[in-house]
GROMACS .gro file of C-alpha atoms in nm:
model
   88
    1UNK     CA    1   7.781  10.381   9.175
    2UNK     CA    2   7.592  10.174   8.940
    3UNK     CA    3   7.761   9.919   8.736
    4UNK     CA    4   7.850  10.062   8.420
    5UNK     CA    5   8.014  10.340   8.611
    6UNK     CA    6   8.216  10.114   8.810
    7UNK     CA    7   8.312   9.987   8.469
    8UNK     CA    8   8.440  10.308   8.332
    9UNK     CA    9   8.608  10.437   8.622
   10UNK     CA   10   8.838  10.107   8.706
   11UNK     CA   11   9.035  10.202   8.378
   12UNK     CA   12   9.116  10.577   8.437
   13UNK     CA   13   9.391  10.583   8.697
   14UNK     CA   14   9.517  10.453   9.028
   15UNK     CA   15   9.313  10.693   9.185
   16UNK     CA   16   8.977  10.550   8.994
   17UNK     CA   17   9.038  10.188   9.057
   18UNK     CA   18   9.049  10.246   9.407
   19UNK     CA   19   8.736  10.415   9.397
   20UNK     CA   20   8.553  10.108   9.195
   21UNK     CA   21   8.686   9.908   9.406
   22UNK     CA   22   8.584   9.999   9.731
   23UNK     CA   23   8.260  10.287   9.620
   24UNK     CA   24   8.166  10.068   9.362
   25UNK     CA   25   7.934   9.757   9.245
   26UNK     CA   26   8.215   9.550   9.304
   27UNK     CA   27   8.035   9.206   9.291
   28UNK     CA   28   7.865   9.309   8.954
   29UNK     CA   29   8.153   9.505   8.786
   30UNK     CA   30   8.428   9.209   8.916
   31UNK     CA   31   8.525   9.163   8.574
   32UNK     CA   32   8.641   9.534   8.492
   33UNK     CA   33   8.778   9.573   8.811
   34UNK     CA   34   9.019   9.259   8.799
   35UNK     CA   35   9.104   9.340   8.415
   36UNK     CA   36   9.216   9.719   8.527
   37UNK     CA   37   9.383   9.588   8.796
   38UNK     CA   38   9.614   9.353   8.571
   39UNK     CA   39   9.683   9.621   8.337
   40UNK     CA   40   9.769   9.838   8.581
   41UNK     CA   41   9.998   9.587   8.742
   42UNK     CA   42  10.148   9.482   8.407
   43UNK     CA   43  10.195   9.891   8.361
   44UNK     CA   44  10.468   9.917   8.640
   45UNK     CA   45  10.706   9.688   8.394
   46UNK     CA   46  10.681   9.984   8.169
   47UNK     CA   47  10.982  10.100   8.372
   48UNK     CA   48  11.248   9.923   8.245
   49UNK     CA   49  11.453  10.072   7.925
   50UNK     CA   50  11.346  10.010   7.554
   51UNK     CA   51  11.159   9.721   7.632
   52UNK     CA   52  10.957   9.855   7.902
   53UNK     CA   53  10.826  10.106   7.666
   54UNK     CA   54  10.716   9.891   7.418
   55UNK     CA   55  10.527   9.676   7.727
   56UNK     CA   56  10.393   9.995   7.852
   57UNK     CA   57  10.256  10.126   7.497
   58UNK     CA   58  10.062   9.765   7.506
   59UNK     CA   59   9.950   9.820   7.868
   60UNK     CA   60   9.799  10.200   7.725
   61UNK     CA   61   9.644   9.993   7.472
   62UNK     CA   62   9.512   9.715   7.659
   63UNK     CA   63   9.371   9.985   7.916
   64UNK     CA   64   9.220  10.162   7.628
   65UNK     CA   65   9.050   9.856   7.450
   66UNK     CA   66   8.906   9.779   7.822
   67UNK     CA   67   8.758  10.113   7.819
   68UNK     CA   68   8.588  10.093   7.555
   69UNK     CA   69   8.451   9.780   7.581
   70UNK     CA   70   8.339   9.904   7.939
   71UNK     CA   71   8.156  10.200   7.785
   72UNK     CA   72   7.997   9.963   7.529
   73UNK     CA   73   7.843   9.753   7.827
   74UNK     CA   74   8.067   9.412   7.702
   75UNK     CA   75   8.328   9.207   7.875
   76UNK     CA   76   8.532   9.149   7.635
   77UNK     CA   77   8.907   9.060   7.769
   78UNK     CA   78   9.211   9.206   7.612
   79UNK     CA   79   9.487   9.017   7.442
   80UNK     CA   80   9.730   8.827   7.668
   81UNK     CA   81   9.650   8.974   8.014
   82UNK     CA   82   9.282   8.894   7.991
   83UNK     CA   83   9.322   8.548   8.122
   84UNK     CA   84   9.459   8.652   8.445
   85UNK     CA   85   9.243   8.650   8.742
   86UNK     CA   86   9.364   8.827   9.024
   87UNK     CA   87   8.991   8.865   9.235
   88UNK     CA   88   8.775   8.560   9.278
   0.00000   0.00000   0.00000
């Protein structure tokens, strides 16, 4: 997959970041890939009662903004879990 693919697919589900990650550009699209992979992480704390929601509405969001910064070719990171760097 080119690069902008890889973008787009990292956000869509499980299933999809596993595929960017390991079909994927992974050394050019390392930005996407380590963004989805917060959110996606951040996501499971959706779990717990009323707050949870709240976090996992935010985590929708986030994943959402990353999308469509991905189909827009930027890097742009989204609020609060942008900073984290899980792949070097």
């Amino acid at each position: 997959m080119d690069k902008k693919t890889t973008d787009i697919v990292a956000y869509l589900t499980w299933i999809g970041l596993l595929i960017a990650i390991f079909l994927g550009d992974r050394e050019g699209s390392k930005f996407h890939i380590n963004q989805a992979l917060v959110i996606w992480i951040a996501g499971l704390l959706s779990v717990i009662p009323c707050v949870g929601w709240v976090w996992g509405i935010f985590c929708f969001v986030c994943a959402v903004m990353g999308f469509i910064a991905a189909l827009n070719g930027e890097e742009k990171e989204v609020p609060l879990l942008g900073k984290i760097k899980l792949l070097k």
